[in-house]
Amino acid sequence: VMGGRSTAIETIKNNESNIQQASKDTGVDSTLIKSIIYEEQSHQLPPFGIENLIEKIAPNLSSGGVGVMQVSKKTSGIDNSKLMDPSTNITAGAGILKSLQDQGYKTVKDNATRYNSSSLDNKHGQKYGERVDSYVKNATYKSNLDKVSDFIKSKF
């Protein structure tokens, strides 16, 4: 989506402290958390996308995920209106990732696939897992993401 990358990077930059705290609390690598956020937010049209706007106006209308990591009430047990808070959302998303890791989903690809889908056999979930896995493994992506984040932080 045109501008989606900028939206995703901005979301990660704005939530760096939430990401680090969730990583510390759950033991989930911050790069995985950032990669999930990147995947979820990169399809949003800037500055906030229609999906995000609808979520903010009426979060409880969604039966799926909402917020920064697109966490759902079904998987987190937290009301959608509370999941609209980025800190709550990231903590819940990291908690879901931790739970999946505890269930034996050890590879980034499998962990991300299950984060997105109820089955490792779901084709959409597999592609999602592959994209997240590529973000985590790609040193250039991580390096560039950190450089862009650092540049933005230094200017604003």
CSV table of C-alpha atoms in Angstrom, one decimal:
chain,number,residue,atom,x,y,z
A,1,VAL,CA,0.0,0.0,0.0
A,2,MET,CA,1.4,3.4,-1.0
A,3,GLY,CA,2.7,5.0,2.2
A,4,GLY,CA,2.2,1.9,4.3
A,5,ARG,CA,5.8,1.4,5.0
A,6,SER,CA,6.0,5.0,6.4
A,7,THR,CA,2.9,4.3,8.6
A,8,ALA,CA,4.4,1.1,9.9
A,9,ILE,CA,7.8,2.7,10.7
A,10,GLU,CA,6.2,5.6,12.4
A,11,THR,CA,4.0,3.3,14.5
A,12,ILE,CA,7.1,1.4,15.6
A,13,LYS,CA,9.0,4.6,16.4
A,14,ASN,CA,6.1,5.9,18.4
A,15,ASN,CA,5.9,2.7,20.4
A,16,GLU,CA,9.6,1.9,21.0
A,17,SER,CA,9.2,2.0,24.8
A,18,ASN,CA,6.1,-0.1,24.7
A,19,ILE,CA,7.9,-2.6,22.5
A,20,GLN,CA,10.9,-2.8,24.8
A,21,GLN,CA,8.8,-3.2,27.9
A,22,ALA,CA,6.6,-5.9,26.3
A,23,SER,CA,9.8,-7.7,25.2
A,24,LYS,CA,11.3,-7.5,28.7
A,25,ASP,CA,8.0,-8.6,30.3
A,26,THR,CA,7.5,-11.6,28.0
A,27,GLY,CA,10.9,-12.6,26.8
A,28,VAL,CA,9.7,-12.3,23.2
A,29,ASP,CA,12.4,-10.8,21.0
A,30,SER,CA,11.7,-7.1,20.2
A,31,THR,CA,12.6,-7.7,16.6
A,32,LEU,CA,9.7,-10.2,16.3
A,33,ILE,CA,7.3,-7.7,17.9
A,34,LYS,CA,8.5,-4.9,15.6
A,35,SER,CA,8.1,-7.3,12.6
A,36,ILE,CA,4.5,-8.1,13.5
A,37,ILE,CA,3.7,-4.4,13.9
A,38,TYR,CA,5.4,-3.7,10.6
A,39,GLU,CA,3.3,-6.4,8.9
A,40,GLU,CA,0.1,-5.3,10.5
A,41,GLN,CA,0.6,-1.6,9.9
A,42,SER,CA,2.2,-1.6,6.5
A,43,HIS,CA,-1.2,-2.1,4.8
A,44,GLN,CA,-2.6,1.1,6.3
A,45,LEU,CA,-2.9,4.2,4.2
A,46,PRO,CA,-1.3,7.2,5.9
A,47,PRO,CA,-1.9,8.9,8.2
A,48,PHE,CA,-4.3,6.5,9.8
A,49,GLY,CA,-6.1,4.3,7.2
A,50,ILE,CA,-9.8,3.6,7.0
A,51,GLU,CA,-9.5,0.4,9.0
A,52,ASN,CA,-7.7,2.2,11.8
A,53,LEU,CA,-10.3,5.0,11.7
A,54,ILE,CA,-13.2,2.6,12.0
A,55,GLU,CA,-11.4,0.8,14.9
A,56,LYS,CA,-11.0,4.1,16.7
A,57,ILE,CA,-14.6,5.2,16.2
A,58,ALA,CA,-16.2,1.8,17.1
A,59,PRO,CA,-13.6,-0.7,18.3
A,60,ASN,CA,-16.2,-3.2,19.5
A,61,LEU,CA,-17.7,-3.6,16.0
A,62,SER,CA,-14.7,-5.6,15.0
A,63,SER,CA,-14.7,-9.4,15.6
A,64,GLY,CA,-11.1,-9.6,14.4
A,65,GLY,CA,-8.0,-7.9,15.6
A,66,VAL,CA,-7.7,-4.2,16.4
A,67,GLY,CA,-4.9,-1.7,17.2
A,68,VAL,CA,-1.1,-1.7,16.6
A,69,MET,CA,-0.7,-5.5,16.5
A,70,GLN,CA,-4.2,-6.3,15.4
A,71,VAL,CA,-5.0,-8.2,18.6
A,72,SER,CA,-8.5,-9.6,19.1
A,73,LYS,CA,-10.6,-10.0,22.2
A,74,LYS,CA,-11.0,-13.7,21.2
A,75,THR,CA,-7.2,-14.4,21.5
A,76,SER,CA,-6.3,-12.0,24.3
A,77,GLY,CA,-9.4,-11.9,26.5
A,78,ILE,CA,-9.2,-8.1,26.6
A,79,ASP,CA,-12.0,-5.9,25.4
A,80,ASN,CA,-11.4,-4.2,22.0
A,81,SER,CA,-11.8,-0.7,23.4
A,82,LYS,CA,-8.9,-1.4,25.8
A,83,LEU,CA,-6.9,-2.9,23.0
A,84,MET,CA,-7.0,0.4,21.2
A,85,ASP,CA,-4.4,1.6,23.8
A,86,PRO,CA,-1.0,0.9,22.1
A,87,SER,CA,0.7,-0.2,25.3
A,88,THR,CA,-2.1,-2.7,26.1
A,89,ASN,CA,-2.2,-3.9,22.6
A,90,ILE,CA,1.6,-4.5,22.3
A,91,THR,CA,1.7,-6.2,25.7
A,92,ALA,CA,-1.2,-8.4,24.7
A,93,GLY,CA,0.3,-9.2,21.3
A,94,ALA,CA,3.7,-10.1,22.9
A,95,GLY,CA,1.8,-12.2,25.4
A,96,ILE,CA,0.1,-14.1,22.5
A,97,LEU,CA,3.5,-14.7,20.9
A,98,LYS,CA,4.9,-15.9,24.2
A,99,SER,CA,2.0,-18.3,24.6
A,100,LEU,CA,2.6,-19.7,21.1
A,101,GLN,CA,6.3,-20.1,21.8
A,102,ASP,CA,5.4,-22.0,25.0
A,103,GLN,CA,3.1,-24.2,23.0
A,104,GLY,CA,6.1,-25.3,20.9
A,105,TYR,CA,6.0,-22.9,17.9
A,106,LYS,CA,9.7,-22.2,17.9
A,107,THR,CA,10.5,-20.9,14.5
A,108,VAL,CA,9.6,-17.3,13.7
A,109,LYS,CA,7.7,-18.4,10.6
A,110,ASP,CA,5.5,-20.9,12.6
A,111,ASN,CA,5.0,-18.4,15.5
A,112,ALA,CA,3.9,-15.6,13.1
A,113,THR,CA,1.8,-18.0,11.0
A,114,ARG,CA,-0.1,-19.1,14.2
A,115,TYR,CA,-0.3,-15.4,15.4
A,116,ASN,CA,-2.2,-14.7,12.2
A,117,SER,CA,-4.1,-17.9,11.7
A,118,SER,CA,-5.6,-20.8,13.7
A,119,SER,CA,-3.7,-23.3,11.6
A,120,LEU,CA,-0.2,-23.7,10.2
A,121,ASP,CA,-1.9,-25.0,7.0
A,122,ASN,CA,-3.7,-21.8,6.3
A,123,LYS,CA,-2.2,-20.3,3.0
A,124,HIS,CA,-2.8,-16.7,4.0
A,125,GLY,CA,-1.3,-17.4,7.5
A,126,GLN,CA,1.7,-19.1,5.9
A,127,LYS,CA,2.4,-16.1,3.6
A,128,TYR,CA,2.1,-13.8,6.6
A,129,GLY,CA,4.6,-16.0,8.6
A,130,GLU,CA,7.0,-16.0,5.6
A,131,ARG,CA,6.9,-12.2,5.4
A,132,VAL,CA,7.5,-11.8,9.2
A,133,ASP,CA,10.2,-14.4,9.1
A,134,SER,CA,11.9,-12.4,6.3
A,135,TYR,CA,11.8,-9.2,8.2
A,136,VAL,CA,13.4,-10.9,11.3
A,137,LYS,CA,16.1,-12.6,9.3
A,138,ASN,CA,17.0,-9.9,6.9
A,139,ALA,CA,19.9,-7.9,8.4
A,140,THR,CA,19.4,-5.1,5.8
A,141,TYR,CA,15.7,-4.7,6.8
A,142,LYS,CA,16.6,-4.6,10.5
A,143,SER,CA,19.5,-2.3,9.9
A,144,ASN,CA,17.5,0.1,7.7
A,145,LEU,CA,14.5,0.0,10.0
A,146,ASP,CA,16.7,1.0,13.0
A,147,LYS,CA,18.5,3.7,10.9
A,148,VAL,CA,15.2,5.2,9.8
A,149,SER,CA,13.8,5.0,13.4
A,150,ASP,CA,17.0,6.7,14.7
A,151,PHE,CA,16.9,9.4,12.0
A,152,ILE,CA,13.3,10.2,12.8
A,153,LYS,CA,14.0,10.3,16.6
A,154,SER,CA,16.9,12.7,16.0
A,155,LYS,CA,14.8,15.1,14.0
A,156,PHE,CA,11.6,15.1,16.1
